[in-house]
PDB file of C-alpha atoms in Angstrom:
ATOM      1  CA  MET A 150      11.238 -47.424  58.208  1.00  0.00           C
ATOM      2  CA  GLY A 151      14.398 -46.345  60.132  1.00  0.00           C
ATOM      3  CA  LYS A 152      16.665 -46.829  57.180  1.00  0.00           C
ATOM      4  CA  GLN A 153      14.464 -44.784  54.835  1.00  0.00           C
ATOM      5  CA  LYS A 154      14.318 -42.012  57.427  1.00  0.00           C
ATOM      6  CA  HIS A 155      18.075 -41.765  57.680  1.00  0.00           C
ATOM      7  CA  LEU A 156      18.444 -41.993  53.886  1.00  0.00           C
ATOM      8  CA  ILE A 157      16.063 -39.021  53.456  1.00  0.00           C
ATOM      9  CA  THR A 158      17.970 -37.077  56.153  1.00  0.00           C
ATOM     10  CA  ILE A 159      21.364 -37.728  54.304  1.00  0.00           C
ATOM     11  CA  GLU A 160      19.893 -36.744  50.937  1.00  0.00           C
ATOM     12  CA  ASN A 161      18.634 -33.571  52.479  1.00  0.00           C
ATOM     13  CA  LEU A 162      22.127 -32.783  53.768  1.00  0.00           C
ATOM     14  CA  PHE A 163      23.519 -33.184  50.116  1.00  0.00           C
ATOM     15  CA  GLU A 164      20.830 -31.002  48.796  1.00  0.00           C
ATOM     16  CA  LYS A 165      21.715 -28.191  51.171  1.00  0.00           C
ATOM     17  CA  SER A 166      25.454 -28.348  50.808  1.00  0.00           C
ATOM     18  CA  PRO A 167      27.763 -29.231  47.889  1.00  0.00           C
ATOM     19  CA  VAL A 168      30.201 -30.963  50.249  1.00  0.00           C
ATOM     20  CA  VAL A 169      29.219 -32.997  53.319  1.00  0.00           C
ATOM     21  CA  ASP A 170      31.698 -34.359  55.823  1.00  0.00           C
ATOM     22  CA  PHE A 171      31.439 -37.602  57.813  1.00  0.00           C
ATOM     23  CA  LYS A 172      30.945 -35.908  61.192  1.00  0.00           C
ATOM     24  CA  SER A 173      27.779 -34.128  59.832  1.00  0.00           C
ATOM     25  CA  ILE A 174      26.323 -37.414  58.581  1.00  0.00           C
ATOM     26  CA  ALA A 175      27.212 -39.259  61.852  1.00  0.00           C
ATOM     27  CA  ARG A 176      25.644 -36.363  63.913  1.00  0.00           C
ATOM     28  CA  GLN A 177      22.464 -36.550  61.887  1.00  0.00           C
ATOM     29  CA  ILE A 178      22.045 -40.223  62.272  1.00  0.00           C
ATOM     30  CA  GLY A 179      23.441 -40.512  65.836  1.00  0.00           C
ATOM     31  CA  ASN A 180      25.393 -43.712  65.168  1.00  0.00           C
ATOM     32  CA  LYS A 181      28.982 -43.676  63.690  1.00  0.00           C
ATOM     33  CA  ASN A 182      28.933 -47.325  62.667  1.00  0.00           C
ATOM     34  CA  TYR A 183      25.629 -47.100  60.986  1.00  0.00           C
ATOM     35  CA  ALA A 184      26.748 -43.822  59.297  1.00  0.00           C
ATOM     36  CA  LYS A 185      29.732 -45.687  57.774  1.00  0.00           C
ATOM     37  CA  LEU A 186      27.556 -48.415  56.535  1.00  0.00           C
ATOM     38  CA  LEU A 187      25.119 -45.988  54.927  1.00  0.00           C
ATOM     39  CA  ILE A 188      27.945 -44.069  53.298  1.00  0.00           C
ATOM     40  CA  ASN A 189      29.510 -47.244  51.958  1.00  0.00           C
ATOM     41  CA  ASN A 190      26.202 -48.173  50.458  1.00  0.00           C
ATOM     42  CA  LEU A 191      25.702 -44.772  48.904  1.00  0.00           C
ATOM     43  CA  LEU A 192      29.127 -44.935  47.383  1.00  0.00           C
ATOM     44  CA  LYS A 193      28.615 -48.371  45.940  1.00  0.00           C
ATOM     45  CA  LYS A 194      25.322 -47.334  44.389  1.00  0.00           C
ATOM     46  CA  GLY A 195      26.979 -44.335  42.908  1.00  0.00           C
ATOM     47  CA  LYS A 196      24.633 -41.867  44.695  1.00  0.00           C
ATOM     48  CA  ILE A 197      27.508 -39.925  46.269  1.00  0.00           C
ATOM     49  CA  LYS A 198      31.292 -39.564  45.432  1.00  0.00           C
ATOM     50  CA  LYS A 199      34.263 -39.418  47.717  1.00  0.00           C
ATOM     51  CA  LEU A 200      36.127 -36.071  47.514  1.00  0.00           C
ATOM     52  CA  GLY A 201      38.701 -36.893  50.172  1.00  0.00           C
ATOM     53  CA  LYS A 202      38.900 -38.587  53.445  1.00  0.00           C
ATOM     54  CA  GLY A 203      35.655 -37.973  55.261  1.00  0.00           C
ATOM     55  CA  TYR A 204      34.290 -35.627  52.545  1.00  0.00           C
ATOM     56  CA  TYR A 205      31.446 -36.487  50.034  1.00  0.00           C
ATOM     57  CA  THR A 206      29.487 -34.860  47.301  1.00  0.00           C
ATOM     58  CA  ILE A 207      26.793 -35.667  44.782  1.00  0.00           C
ATOM     59  CA  HIS A 208      28.460 -33.276  42.191  1.00  0.00           C
ATOM     60  CA  ASN A 209      31.112 -34.208  39.686  1.00  0.00           C
ATOM     61  CA  GLU A 210      33.140 -30.974  40.267  1.00  0.00           C
ATOM     62  CA  ILE A 211      36.778 -31.500  41.147  1.00  0.00           C
ATOM     63  CA  SER A 212      37.139 -27.872  42.436  1.00  0.00           C
ATOM     64  CA  LEU A 213      34.922 -28.851  45.372  1.00  0.00           C
ATOM     65  CA  SER A 214      37.994 -30.556  46.876  1.00  0.00           C
ATOM     66  CA  VAL A 215      39.026 -27.136  48.318  1.00  0.00           C
ATOM     67  CA  PHE A 216      36.472 -27.732  51.016  1.00  0.00           C
ATOM     68  CA  CYS A 217      38.460 -30.852  52.139  1.00  0.00           C
ATOM     69  CA  PHE A 218      41.385 -28.553  53.193  1.00  0.00           C
ATOM     70  CA  LYS A 219      39.456 -25.697  55.008  1.00  0.00           C
ATOM     71  CA  PRO A 220      40.676 -23.074  55.595  1.00  0.00           C
ATOM     72  CA  ALA A 221      41.793 -22.965  51.983  1.00  0.00           C
ATOM     73  CA  TYR A 222      41.253 -21.293  48.707  1.00  0.00           C
ATOM     74  CA  LEU A 223      41.806 -21.922  45.045  1.00  0.00           C
ATOM     75  CA  GLY A 224      44.723 -19.900  43.799  1.00  0.00           C
ATOM     76  CA  LEU A 225      47.670 -19.577  41.390  1.00  0.00           C
ATOM     77  CA  GLN A 226      46.814 -21.041  37.987  1.00  0.00           C
ATOM     78  CA  SER A 227      43.271 -21.960  39.028  1.00  0.00           C
ATOM     79  CA  ALA A 228      42.515 -18.368  39.868  1.00  0.00           C
ATOM     80  CA  LEU A 229      44.141 -17.096  36.752  1.00  0.00           C
ATOM     81  CA  SER A 230      41.873 -19.374  34.778  1.00  0.00           C
ATOM     82  CA  TYR A 231      38.742 -18.399  36.709  1.00  0.00           C
ATOM     83  CA  HIS A 232      39.490 -14.715  36.194  1.00  0.00           C
ATOM     84  CA  GLY A 233      40.062 -15.188  32.552  1.00  0.00           C
ATOM     85  CA  LEU A 234      43.676 -14.354  32.659  1.00  0.00           C
ATOM     86  CA  TRP A 235      44.984 -17.779  31.719  1.00  0.00           C
ATOM     87  CA  GLU A 236      43.701 -19.760  28.787  1.00  0.00           C
ATOM     88  CA  GLN A 237      45.283 -23.095  29.563  1.00  0.00           C
ATOM     89  CA  GLU A 238      43.412 -25.980  31.235  1.00  0.00           C
ATOM     90  CA  THR A 239      44.765 -26.457  34.776  1.00  0.00           C
ATOM     91  CA  ILE A 240      44.272 -28.802  37.599  1.00  0.00           C
ATOM     92  CA  PRO A 241      42.855 -27.250  40.764  1.00  0.00           C
ATOM     93  CA  VAL A 242      45.660 -25.573  42.904  1.00  0.00           C
ATOM     94  CA  ILE A 243      44.562 -25.389  46.540  1.00  0.00           C
ATOM     95  CA  LEU A 244      46.312 -23.182  49.087  1.00  0.00           C
ATOM     96  CA  THR A 245      45.717 -24.116  52.634  1.00  0.00           C
ATOM     97  CA  ILE A 246      47.080 -23.280  56.109  1.00  0.00           C
ATOM     98  CA  LYS A 247      46.460 -26.793  57.379  1.00  0.00           C
ATOM     99  CA  LYS A 248      49.394 -29.182  57.838  1.00  0.00           C
ATOM    100  CA  VAL A 249      48.525 -31.760  55.290  1.00  0.00           C
ATOM    101  CA  ARG A 250      50.475 -33.815  52.670  1.00  0.00           C
ATOM    102  CA  LEU A 251      51.379 -31.384  49.875  1.00  0.00           C
ATOM    103  CA  GLY A 252      51.788 -31.938  46.167  1.00  0.00           C
ATOM    104  CA  VAL A 253      49.667 -33.787  43.671  1.00  0.00           C
ATOM    105  CA  ARG A 254      46.723 -35.794  45.114  1.00  0.00           C
ATOM    106  CA  LYS A 255      43.770 -37.643  43.705  1.00  0.00           C
ATOM    107  CA  SER A 256      40.130 -36.508  44.228  1.00  0.00           C
ATOM    108  CA  LEU A 257      37.166 -37.898  42.110  1.00  0.00           C
ATOM    109  CA  GLU A 258      39.839 -39.896  40.187  1.00  0.00           C
ATOM    110  CA  GLN A 259      41.450 -36.585  38.939  1.00  0.00           C
ATOM    111  CA  ASN A 260      44.561 -34.751  40.043  1.00  0.00           C
ATOM    112  CA  ILE A 261      44.553 -31.757  42.402  1.00  0.00           C
ATOM    113  CA  PHE A 262      47.594 -29.834  43.638  1.00  0.00           C
ATOM    114  CA  VAL A 263      47.822 -28.869  47.375  1.00  0.00           C
ATOM    115  CA  ARG A 264      50.256 -26.192  48.493  1.00  0.00           C
ATOM    116  CA  HIS A 265      50.856 -24.694  52.041  1.00  0.00           C
ATOM    117  CA  ILE A 266      50.526 -21.023  52.686  1.00  0.00           C
ATOM    118  CA  ASP A 267      51.532 -19.220  55.967  1.00  0.00           C
ATOM    119  CA  LYS A 268      48.569 -18.216  58.203  1.00  0.00           C
ATOM    120  CA  LYS A 269      49.730 -14.549  57.987  1.00  0.00           C
ATOM    121  CA  PHE A 270      49.371 -14.599  54.187  1.00  0.00           C
ATOM    122  CA  PHE A 271      45.953 -16.201  54.182  1.00  0.00           C
ATOM    123  CA  PHE A 272      43.744 -13.341  52.793  1.00  0.00           C
ATOM    124  CA  GLY A 273      42.747 -11.909  49.455  1.00  0.00           C
ATOM    125  CA  PHE A 274      40.110 -14.369  48.429  1.00  0.00           C
ATOM    126  CA  ASN A 275      36.396 -14.275  47.933  1.00  0.00           C
ATOM    127  CA  TYR A 276      33.644 -16.702  47.181  1.00  0.00           C
ATOM    128  CA  PHE A 277      32.829 -16.567  43.450  1.00  0.00           C
ATOM    129  CA  LYS A 278      30.018 -18.378  41.716  1.00  0.00           C
ATOM    130  CA  ASP A 279      31.421 -21.228  39.663  1.00  0.00           C
ATOM    131  CA  GLY A 280      28.678 -23.272  38.095  1.00  0.00           C
ATOM    132  CA  LEU A 281      26.080 -24.096  40.776  1.00  0.00           C
ATOM    133  CA  VAL A 282      28.195 -23.355  43.814  1.00  0.00           C
ATOM    134  CA  TYR A 283      30.281 -20.608  45.295  1.00  0.00           C
ATOM    135  CA  LEU A 284      34.073 -21.419  45.584  1.00  0.00           C
ATOM    136  CA  PRO A 285      36.883 -19.515  47.323  1.00  0.00           C
ATOM    137  CA  TYR A 286      39.255 -18.058  44.753  1.00  0.00           C
ATOM    138  CA  SER A 287      41.966 -15.625  45.397  1.00  0.00           C
ATOM    139  CA  ASP A 288      41.364 -12.184  43.804  1.00  0.00           C
ATOM    140  CA  ILE A 289      43.627 -10.983  40.872  1.00  0.00           C
ATOM    141  CA  GLU A 290      45.877  -9.000  43.279  1.00  0.00           C
ATOM    142  CA  LYS A 291      46.536 -11.920  45.705  1.00  0.00           C
ATOM    143  CA  THR A 292      46.857 -14.342  42.732  1.00  0.00           C
ATOM    144  CA  PHE A 293      49.665 -12.137  41.277  1.00  0.00           C
ATOM    145  CA  ILE A 294      51.463 -11.981  44.649  1.00  0.00           C
ATOM    146  CA  ASP A 295      51.119 -15.724  45.145  1.00  0.00           C
ATOM    147  CA  MET A 296      52.445 -16.326  41.548  1.00  0.00           C
ATOM    148  CA  VAL A 297      55.628 -14.379  42.400  1.00  0.00           C
ATOM    149  CA  ILE A 298      55.991 -15.868  45.997  1.00  0.00           C
ATOM    150  CA  PHE A 299      55.711 -19.407  44.602  1.00  0.00           C
ATOM    151  CA  ARG A 300      58.016 -18.537  41.682  1.00  0.00           C
ATOM    152  CA  GLN A 301      55.464 -19.454  39.029  1.00  0.00           C
ATOM    153  CA  ASN A 302      56.130 -18.433  35.430  1.00  0.00           C
ATOM    154  CA  ILE A 303      54.002 -15.550  34.333  1.00  0.00           C
ATOM    155  CA  SER A 304      53.967 -14.986  30.550  1.00  0.00           C
ATOM    156  CA  ASP A 305      54.358 -11.411  29.252  1.00  0.00           C
ATOM    157  CA  GLU A 306      50.764 -11.664  27.818  1.00  0.00           C
ATOM    158  CA  VAL A 307      49.316 -12.682  31.232  1.00  0.00           C
ATOM    159  CA  LEU A 308      51.459 -10.002  33.035  1.00  0.00           C
ATOM    160  CA  GLN A 309      50.094  -7.352  30.676  1.00  0.00           C
ATOM    161  CA  GLU A 310      46.531  -8.537  31.377  1.00  0.00           C
ATOM    162  CA  ILE A 311      47.125  -8.469  35.044  1.00  0.00           C
ATOM    163  CA  LYS A 312      48.589  -4.962  34.848  1.00  0.00           C
ATOM    164  CA  MET A 313      45.485  -3.629  33.143  1.00  0.00           C
ATOM    165  CA  ARG A 314      43.053  -5.308  35.602  1.00  0.00           C
ATOM    166  CA  ILE A 315      44.833  -4.939  38.976  1.00  0.00           C
ATOM    167  CA  ASP A 316      43.725  -2.653  41.673  1.00  0.00           C
ATOM    168  CA  LYS A 317      46.967  -1.029  42.786  1.00  0.00           C
ATOM    169  CA  LYS A 318      45.436   0.338  46.026  1.00  0.00           C
ATOM    170  CA  LYS A 319      44.369  -3.117  47.039  1.00  0.00           C
ATOM    171  CA  LEU A 320      47.718  -4.515  45.868  1.00  0.00           C
ATOM    172  CA  ASN A 321      49.596  -2.153  48.029  1.00  0.00           C
ATOM    173  CA  LYS A 322      47.410  -2.902  51.028  1.00  0.00           C
ATOM    174  CA  TYR A 323      48.132  -6.708  50.625  1.00  0.00           C
ATOM    175  CA  LEU A 324      51.905  -5.957  50.197  1.00  0.00           C
ATOM    176  CA  LYS A 325      52.094  -4.560  53.716  1.00  0.00           C
ATOM    177  CA  ALA A 326      52.034  -8.203  55.061  1.00  0.00           C
ATOM    178  CA  TYR A 327      55.196  -9.091  53.053  1.00  0.00           C
ATOM    179  CA  SER A 328      58.830  -8.340  53.459  1.00  0.00           C
ATOM    180  CA  ILE A 329      60.452  -5.264  51.790  1.00  0.00           C
ATOM    181  CA  LYS A 330      62.374  -7.455  49.439  1.00  0.00           C
ATOM    182  CA  THR A 331      59.062  -9.135  48.266  1.00  0.00           C
ATOM    183  CA  ARG A 332      57.390  -5.740  47.981  1.00  0.00           C
ATOM    184  CA  LYS A 333      60.235  -4.407  45.730  1.00  0.00           C
ATOM    185  CA  LYS A 334      60.183  -7.539  43.585  1.00  0.00           C
ATOM    186  CA  ILE A 335      56.439  -7.270  42.994  1.00  0.00           C
ATOM    187  CA  SER A 336      56.481  -3.546  42.531  1.00  0.00           C
ATOM    188  CA  SER A 337      59.243  -3.878  39.803  1.00  0.00           C
ATOM    189  CA  LEU A 338      56.911  -6.253  37.846  1.00  0.00           C
ATOM    190  CA  ILE A 339      54.050  -3.847  38.001  1.00  0.00           C
TER     191      ILE A 339
END
């Protein structure tokens, strides 16, 4: 009866949240070793999937990996795609203030790209509905700034679309956090 009780508790956790961490599971069960055993059994049966170290999901959505690097948001090409400014398929690009290994990583047997962003530039994102869950994506203004800061190529077509949709008041507010050199560079593009 005890095993079934814990299994129901864990299933309820996954119904409430798209991503569940090991600490939450262990806290619910009250025993770390038993939590590890339960997670391994659920992984073997294919009932849950491993997103990253200590993070699990029941969904098959690679963008959920952003929750493994909290505080973080999906930005650059991922945000361009989400906002309909970029037509190309892209791997999730996660910007985080955590000190983690950067670059291409695997999650759900797919690639994700992790980049570091300074804490003082960690703003300009909101949670947007993407499928069944809300994911943190940078808004158009912050995406544009990040594209310039990280020296990403912006095609003329994408730049024109950004110019039409950008909120210049919000952009100027965001630019106050950056150096004069960066402000001038971004302003010259708009």
